[in-house]
PDB file of C-alpha atoms in Angstrom:
ATOM      1  CA  ALA A  10      -3.359  15.636  -1.473  1.00 43.00           C
ATOM      2  CA  PHE A  11      -3.529  14.851   2.254  1.00 48.00           C
ATOM      3  CA  GLY A  12      -6.930  13.113   2.298  1.00 55.00           C
ATOM      4  CA  PRO A  13      -5.677   9.484   2.199  1.00 61.00           C
ATOM      5  CA  ARG A  14      -3.361  10.085   5.170  1.00 64.00           C
ATOM      6  CA  VAL A  15      -6.132  10.186   7.759  1.00 68.00           C
ATOM      7  CA  PRO A  16      -7.919   6.956   6.714  1.00 63.00           C
ATOM      8  CA  CYS A  17      -4.512   5.263   6.657  1.00 61.00           C
ATOM      9  CA  ILE A  18      -3.669   6.099  10.276  1.00 60.00           C
ATOM     10  CA  MET A  19      -7.202   5.207  11.404  1.00 59.00           C
ATOM     11  CA  GLN A  20      -6.967   1.847   9.635  1.00 60.00           C
ATOM     12  CA  LYS A  21      -3.578   1.106  11.201  1.00 58.00           C
ATOM     13  CA  ARG A  22      -4.606   2.130  14.699  1.00 54.00           C
ATOM     14  CA  HIS A  23      -8.085   0.634  14.716  1.00 49.00           C
ATOM     15  CA  ALA A  24      -7.137  -2.664  13.122  1.00 45.00           C
ATOM     16  CA  CYS A  25      -4.836  -3.660  15.956  1.00 42.00           C
ATOM     17  CA  PRO A  26      -4.668  -1.132  18.809  1.00 44.00           C
ATOM     18  CA  PRO A  27      -2.196  -1.749  21.626  1.00 40.00           C
ATOM     19  CA  ALA A  28      -3.785  -3.295  24.709  1.00 39.00           C
ATOM     20  CA  ARG A  29      -4.722  -0.818  27.411  1.00 43.00           C
ATOM     21  CA  SER A  30      -6.286  -3.413  29.654  1.00 43.00           C
ATOM     22  CA  SER A  31      -5.823  -7.081  30.420  1.00 36.00           C
ATOM     23  CA  ARG A  32      -7.756  -7.922  27.289  1.00 43.00           C
ATOM     24  CA  GLN A  33      -6.069  -7.421  23.910  1.00 43.00           C
ATOM     25  CA  SER A  34      -8.367  -6.289  21.120  1.00 54.00           C
ATOM     26  CA  ALA A  35      -7.917  -6.804  17.391  1.00 56.00           C
ATOM     27  CA  HIS A  36     -10.283  -6.114  14.504  1.00 67.00           C
ATOM     28  CA  ARG A  37     -10.393  -6.497  10.755  1.00 70.00           C
ATOM     29  CA  CYS A  38     -10.644  -3.013   9.312  1.00 70.00           C
ATOM     30  CA  THR A  39     -11.627  -2.530   5.655  1.00 71.00           C
ATOM     31  CA  LEU A  40     -10.906   0.764   3.927  1.00 66.00           C
ATOM     32  CA  ASN A  41     -13.781   1.488   1.546  1.00 67.00           C
ATOM     33  CA  PRO A  42     -13.796   3.621  -1.617  1.00 56.00           C
ATOM     34  CA  SER A  43     -12.331   7.106  -1.694  1.00 50.00           C
ATOM     35  CA  PRO A  44     -14.171  10.173  -3.052  1.00 42.00           C
ATOM     36  CA  ALA A  45     -12.727   9.291  -6.478  1.00 47.00           C
ATOM     37  CA  SER A  46     -15.225   6.430  -6.789  1.00 55.00           C
ATOM     38  CA  PRO A  47     -17.816   6.826  -9.593  1.00 57.00           C
ATOM     39  CA  TYR A  48     -20.983   6.357  -7.542  1.00 55.00           C
ATOM     40  CA  GLY A  49     -22.295   9.768  -8.491  1.00 58.00           C
ATOM     41  CA  GLN A  50     -22.759   8.378 -12.011  1.00 64.00           C
ATOM     42  CA  VAL A  51     -25.071   5.520 -11.087  1.00 78.00           C
ATOM     43  CA  LYS A  52     -28.410   5.079  -9.349  1.00 88.00           C
ATOM     44  CA  PRO A  53     -28.584   4.039  -5.696  1.00 90.00           C
ATOM     45  CA  GLN A  54     -28.013   0.334  -5.185  1.00 90.00           C
ATOM     46  CA  PHE A  55     -31.583  -0.144  -3.945  1.00 88.00           C
ATOM     47  CA  ALA A  56     -33.000   1.410  -7.144  1.00 89.00           C
ATOM     48  CA  TYR A  57     -31.831  -1.502  -9.278  1.00 90.00           C
ATOM     49  CA  ALA A  58     -33.654  -4.788  -9.720  1.00 89.00           C
ATOM     50  CA  ALA A  59     -31.975  -7.683  -7.943  1.00 87.00           C
ATOM     51  CA  GLY A  60     -28.763  -8.608  -9.712  1.00 89.00           C
ATOM     52  CA  LYS A  61     -28.833  -5.584 -12.026  1.00 91.00           C
ATOM     53  CA  ALA A  62     -26.682  -3.113 -10.057  1.00 91.00           C
ATOM     54  CA  PRO A  63     -23.077  -2.502 -11.165  1.00 90.00           C
ATOM     55  CA  PRO A  64     -20.803  -5.182  -9.640  1.00 91.00           C
ATOM     56  CA  SER A  65     -18.720  -2.581  -7.782  1.00 88.00           C
ATOM     57  CA  LEU A  66     -21.862  -1.208  -6.143  1.00 90.00           C
ATOM     58  CA  ASP A  67     -23.030  -4.663  -5.104  1.00 92.00           C
ATOM     59  CA  ALA A  68     -19.558  -5.441  -3.756  1.00 92.00           C
ATOM     60  CA  LEU A  69     -19.594  -2.344  -1.569  1.00 92.00           C
ATOM     61  CA  TYR A  70     -23.120  -3.197  -0.430  1.00 93.00           C
ATOM     62  CA  ASP A  71     -21.903  -6.611   0.712  1.00 94.00           C
ATOM     63  CA  ARG A  72     -18.982  -5.094   2.658  1.00 94.00           C
ATOM     64  CA  LEU A  73     -21.165  -2.493   4.342  1.00 95.00           C
ATOM     65  CA  LEU A  74     -23.830  -5.052   5.230  1.00 95.00           C
ATOM     66  CA  ALA A  75     -21.267  -7.428   6.739  1.00 95.00           C
ATOM     67  CA  ALA A  76     -19.658  -4.755   8.922  1.00 95.00           C
ATOM     68  CA  ASP A  77     -20.362  -4.713  12.653  1.00 96.00           C
ATOM     69  CA  ALA A  78     -19.466  -1.020  13.016  1.00 96.00           C
ATOM     70  CA  TYR A  79     -18.324   1.921  10.916  1.00 96.00           C
ATOM     71  CA  VAL A  80     -15.612   4.570  11.118  1.00 95.00           C
ATOM     72  CA  MET A  81     -16.659   7.548   9.003  1.00 95.00           C
ATOM     73  CA  VAL A  82     -13.706   9.684   7.924  1.00 93.00           C
ATOM     74  CA  THR A  83     -14.483  13.135   6.517  1.00 94.00           C
ATOM     75  CA  PRO A  84     -12.680  16.334   5.619  1.00 94.00           C
ATOM     76  CA  GLU A  85     -14.415  19.649   6.177  1.00 94.00           C
ATOM     77  CA  TYR A  86     -15.786  21.350   3.065  1.00 91.00           C
ATOM     78  CA  ASN A  87     -17.496  24.700   3.679  1.00 92.00           C
ATOM     79  CA  HIS A  88     -18.018  23.739   7.342  1.00 93.00           C
ATOM     80  CA  ALA A  89     -19.838  20.577   6.232  1.00 95.00           C
ATOM     81  CA  PRO A  90     -19.074  16.857   5.750  1.00 96.00           C
ATOM     82  CA  SER A  91     -17.582  15.611   2.510  1.00 93.00           C
ATOM     83  CA  PRO A  92     -20.285  15.545  -0.194  1.00 91.00           C
ATOM     84  CA  ALA A  93     -18.534  12.468  -1.644  1.00 89.00           C
ATOM     85  CA  LEU A  94     -18.992  10.573   1.630  1.00 92.00           C
ATOM     86  CA  VAL A  95     -22.645  11.589   1.956  1.00 93.00           C
ATOM     87  CA  ASN A  96     -23.214  10.637  -1.689  1.00 90.00           C
ATOM     88  CA  ILE A  97     -21.838   7.145  -1.092  1.00 91.00           C
ATOM     89  CA  LEU A  98     -23.990   6.694   2.020  1.00 94.00           C
ATOM     90  CA  ASN A  99     -27.056   7.751   0.054  1.00 92.00           C
ATOM     91  CA  HIS A 100     -26.510   4.940  -2.450  1.00 92.00           C
ATOM     92  CA  PHE A 101     -27.602   2.368   0.142  1.00 93.00           C
ATOM     93  CA  GLY A 102     -30.752   1.904   2.183  1.00 92.00           C
ATOM     94  CA  SER A 103     -30.694   2.600   5.898  1.00 93.00           C
ATOM     95  CA  SER A 104     -31.307  -1.078   6.661  1.00 93.00           C
ATOM     96  CA  VAL A 105     -27.694  -1.713   5.603  1.00 95.00           C
ATOM     97  CA  PHE A 106     -26.422   0.468   8.455  1.00 96.00           C
ATOM     98  CA  SER A 107     -29.157   0.034  11.048  1.00 96.00           C
ATOM     99  CA  PHE A 108     -28.550  -1.280  14.567  1.00 97.00           C
ATOM    100  CA  LYS A 109     -24.771  -0.792  14.359  1.00 97.00           C
ATOM    101  CA  PRO A 110     -22.594   1.913  15.902  1.00 98.00           C
ATOM    102  CA  SER A 111     -20.344   4.346  14.105  1.00 97.00           C
ATOM    103  CA  ALA A 112     -17.447   6.634  14.980  1.00 97.00           C
ATOM    104  CA  ILE A 113     -16.588   9.925  13.314  1.00 97.00           C
ATOM    105  CA  VAL A 114     -13.088  11.034  12.358  1.00 95.00           C
ATOM    106  CA  SER A 115     -12.674  14.479  10.802  1.00 96.00           C
ATOM    107  CA  TYR A 116      -9.689  16.420   9.525  1.00 94.00           C
ATOM    108  CA  SER A 117      -8.741  19.721   7.938  1.00 93.00           C
ATOM    109  CA  GLN A 118      -5.778  21.927   7.130  1.00 92.00           C
ATOM    110  CA  GLY A 119      -6.909  24.384   9.797  1.00 92.00           C
ATOM    111  CA  GLN A 120      -6.745  24.365  13.578  1.00 93.00           C
ATOM    112  CA  TRP A 121     -10.213  22.915  14.238  1.00 92.00           C
ATOM    113  CA  GLY A 122      -9.655  19.538  12.586  1.00 94.00           C
ATOM    114  CA  GLY A 123     -12.984  19.475  10.782  1.00 95.00           C
ATOM    115  CA  CYS A 124     -15.066  19.472  13.970  1.00 96.00           C
ATOM    116  CA  ARG A 125     -17.918  21.366  12.290  1.00 96.00           C
ATOM    117  CA  ALA A 126     -18.100  18.722   9.577  1.00 96.00           C
ATOM    118  CA  ALA A 127     -18.154  16.035  12.266  1.00 97.00           C
ATOM    119  CA  VAL A 128     -21.088  17.654  14.050  1.00 97.00           C
ATOM    120  CA  GLY A 129     -22.934  17.921  10.734  1.00 97.00           C
ATOM    121  CA  LEU A 130     -22.384  14.227  10.055  1.00 97.00           C
ATOM    122  CA  ARG A 131     -23.918  13.060  13.338  1.00 98.00           C
ATOM    123  CA  PRO A 132     -27.607  13.542  12.368  1.00 97.00           C
ATOM    124  CA  ILE A 133     -27.003  11.852   8.996  1.00 97.00           C
ATOM    125  CA  LEU A 134     -25.591   8.751  10.665  1.00 97.00           C
ATOM    126  CA  SER A 135     -28.346   8.769  13.272  1.00 97.00           C
ATOM    127  CA  GLU A 136     -31.012   8.755  10.562  1.00 95.00           C
ATOM    128  CA  LEU A 137     -29.256   5.839   8.862  1.00 96.00           C
ATOM    129  CA  GLY A 138     -29.485   3.940  12.143  1.00 95.00           C
ATOM    130  CA  CYS A 139     -25.733   3.612  12.782  1.00 96.00           C
ATOM    131  CA  LEU A 140     -25.711   5.838  15.844  1.00 96.00           C
ATOM    132  CA  PRO A 141     -22.383   7.645  16.352  1.00 98.00           C
ATOM    133  CA  VAL A 142     -20.604   7.189  19.671  1.00 98.00           C
ATOM    134  CA  SER A 143     -20.123  10.344  21.699  1.00 97.00           C
ATOM    135  CA  ALA A 144     -16.325  10.557  21.396  1.00 97.00           C
ATOM    136  CA  MET A 145     -14.879  11.747  18.082  1.00 97.00           C
ATOM    137  CA  VAL A 146     -11.411  12.143  16.590  1.00 96.00           C
ATOM    138  CA  HIS A 147     -10.392  15.458  14.993  1.00 96.00           C
ATOM    139  CA  VAL A 148      -7.112  15.904  13.119  1.00 94.00           C
ATOM    140  CA  PRO A 149      -6.068  19.551  12.685  1.00 95.00           C
ATOM    141  CA  ARG A 150      -3.372  20.506  10.171  1.00 93.00           C
ATOM    142  CA  ALA A 151      -3.517  16.985   8.745  1.00 91.00           C
ATOM    143  CA  HIS A 152      -1.051  17.852   5.988  1.00 90.00           C
ATOM    144  CA  GLN A 153       1.566  18.621   8.631  1.00 93.00           C
ATOM    145  CA  VAL A 154       0.966  16.102  11.409  1.00 91.00           C
ATOM    146  CA  LEU A 155       0.735  13.021   9.129  1.00 90.00           C
ATOM    147  CA  ASP A 156       3.001  11.917   6.305  1.00 89.00           C
ATOM    148  CA  GLU A 157       1.725  10.402   3.059  1.00 85.00           C
ATOM    149  CA  THR A 158       1.483   6.930   4.615  1.00 84.00           C
ATOM    150  CA  GLY A 159      -0.639   8.158   7.523  1.00 84.00           C
ATOM    151  CA  THR A 160       2.241   8.009  10.009  1.00 87.00           C
ATOM    152  CA  PRO A 161       2.513  10.855  12.558  1.00 90.00           C
ATOM    153  CA  THR A 162       5.468  13.076  11.660  1.00 91.00           C
ATOM    154  CA  GLY A 163       6.630  13.522  15.253  1.00 89.00           C
ATOM    155  CA  GLY A 164       7.992  10.010  15.715  1.00 91.00           C
ATOM    156  CA  ALA A 165       7.028   7.228  18.113  1.00 92.00           C
ATOM    157  CA  LYS A 166       6.150   9.542  20.989  1.00 93.00           C
ATOM    158  CA  GLU A 167       3.787  11.564  18.825  1.00 91.00           C
ATOM    159  CA  ALA A 168       2.241   8.380  17.418  1.00 89.00           C
ATOM    160  CA  GLU A 169       1.511   7.161  20.950  1.00 92.00           C
ATOM    161  CA  ARG A 170      -0.032  10.521  21.802  1.00 92.00           C
ATOM    162  CA  TRP A 171      -2.402  10.209  18.851  1.00 91.00           C
ATOM    163  CA  HIS A 172      -3.318   6.681  19.877  1.00 90.00           C
ATOM    164  CA  GLY A 173      -4.034   7.823  23.404  1.00 93.00           C
ATOM    165  CA  TYR A 174      -6.263  10.589  22.075  1.00 93.00           C
ATOM    166  CA  ALA A 175      -8.245   8.223  19.807  1.00 92.00           C
ATOM    167  CA  HIS A 176      -8.458   5.371  22.310  1.00 94.00           C
ATOM    168  CA  ARG A 177     -11.628   6.703  23.932  1.00 95.00           C
ATOM    169  CA  THR A 178     -13.413   6.692  20.575  1.00 96.00           C
ATOM    170  CA  TRP A 179     -12.259   3.173  19.679  1.00 94.00           C
ATOM    171  CA  SER A 180     -13.213   1.860  23.115  1.00 96.00           C
ATOM    172  CA  GLN A 181     -16.748   3.208  22.778  1.00 97.00           C
ATOM    173  CA  LEU A 182     -17.088   1.859  19.238  1.00 96.00           C
ATOM    174  CA  GLN A 183     -15.855  -1.573  20.273  1.00 96.00           C
ATOM    175  CA  TRP A 184     -18.197  -1.707  23.267  1.00 97.00           C
ATOM    176  CA  TRP A 185     -21.296  -0.789  21.294  1.00 97.00           C
ATOM    177  CA  GLY A 186     -20.304  -2.887  18.291  1.00 96.00           C
ATOM    178  CA  THR A 187     -19.815  -5.975  20.443  1.00 96.00           C
ATOM    179  CA  ALA A 188     -23.027  -5.367  22.361  1.00 97.00           C
ATOM    180  CA  ALA A 189     -25.099  -4.922  19.209  1.00 97.00           C
ATOM    181  CA  LYS A 190     -23.610  -7.989  17.522  1.00 96.00           C
ATOM    182  CA  LEU A 191     -24.220 -10.232  20.526  1.00 96.00           C
ATOM    183  CA  HIS A 192     -27.759  -8.988  21.094  1.00 96.00           C
ATOM    184  CA  LYS A 193     -28.698  -9.549  17.448  1.00 94.00           C
ATOM    185  CA  GLN A 194     -27.792 -13.211  17.837  1.00 93.00           C
ATOM    186  CA  SER A 195     -30.803 -13.683  20.126  1.00 94.00           C
ATOM    187  CA  ASN A 196     -33.057 -10.787  19.132  1.00 94.00           C
ATOM    188  CA  ASP A 197     -33.608  -9.849  15.483  1.00 94.00           C
ATOM    189  CA  PRO A 198     -33.990  -6.040  15.458  1.00 92.00           C
ATOM    190  CA  PHE A 199     -35.792  -6.103  12.116  1.00 90.00           C
ATOM    191  CA  ALA A 200     -38.576  -8.280  13.523  1.00 90.00           C
ATOM    192  CA  ALA A 201     -40.079  -5.315  15.385  1.00 83.00           C
ATOM    193  CA  SER A 202     -38.701  -2.659  13.027  1.00 84.00           C
ATOM    194  CA  PRO A 203     -38.722  -4.168   9.525  1.00 82.00           C
ATOM    195  CA  ALA A 204     -36.777  -2.604   6.693  1.00 78.00           C
ATOM    196  CA  PHE A 205     -38.674  -0.690   4.005  1.00 71.00           C
ATOM    197  CA  LEU A 206     -38.006  -2.760   0.903  1.00 68.00           C
ATOM    198  CA  SER A 207     -40.881  -2.410  -1.546  1.00 68.00           C
ATOM    199  CA  ASP A 208     -42.575   0.983  -1.553  1.00 69.00           C
ATOM    200  CA  PRO A 209     -42.065   4.456  -0.016  1.00 64.00           C
ATOM    201  CA  ALA A 210     -45.636   4.213   1.281  1.00 71.00           C
ATOM    202  CA  GLN A 211     -44.358   1.730   3.860  1.00 66.00           C
ATOM    203  CA  ARG A 212     -43.219   4.752   5.823  1.00 62.00           C
ATOM    204  CA  ASN A 213     -46.763   6.064   6.138  1.00 69.00           C
ATOM    205  CA  ALA A 214     -48.775   5.633   9.309  1.00 63.00           C
ATOM    206  CA  ALA A 215     -51.406   2.906   9.264  1.00 63.00           C
ATOM    207  CA  ALA A 216     -54.862   4.080   8.212  1.00 56.00           C
TER     208      ALA A 216
END
């Protein structure tokens, strides 16, 4: 299977990218559950009473809530995003993701690198409130260009080429992530746009 290769290289590169300006950047990057996770067998986290959700689901909720930004990695299945990824996202309310940016990384065994799946993922992320940055990363022929550890197979020169390609995406994600985090320190976004926590009728227009 070549799926784990792409998250591995994204985690390595995004966690501590080489400086391309006078300011070095470094981030803590957490790799969250793979499609093998059992979330399809349980209710959404928000459907449980407080303290009653499976511990693994609550643990993932805590990690997602604490994140300042997201990198969504998806293969392309039938020209669409991974159903496993969408399923995991649907186990959490949009307030978990809201007012944070996201970046999309797609991959496939073909020449297009999952770009159709990436385009299909954009409206899903927008509706969750973690707006995707404009730049994306697409990895064609992932089973050939990356080894099992997520290292580019062409050596150091090829690895630098991949970093240069992805740098635009990481720069945008860092800019928006930093801006959102700083602004939330002085302006609570949920004050004017509160999360829906009690009843679906909260979405209805006022009478």
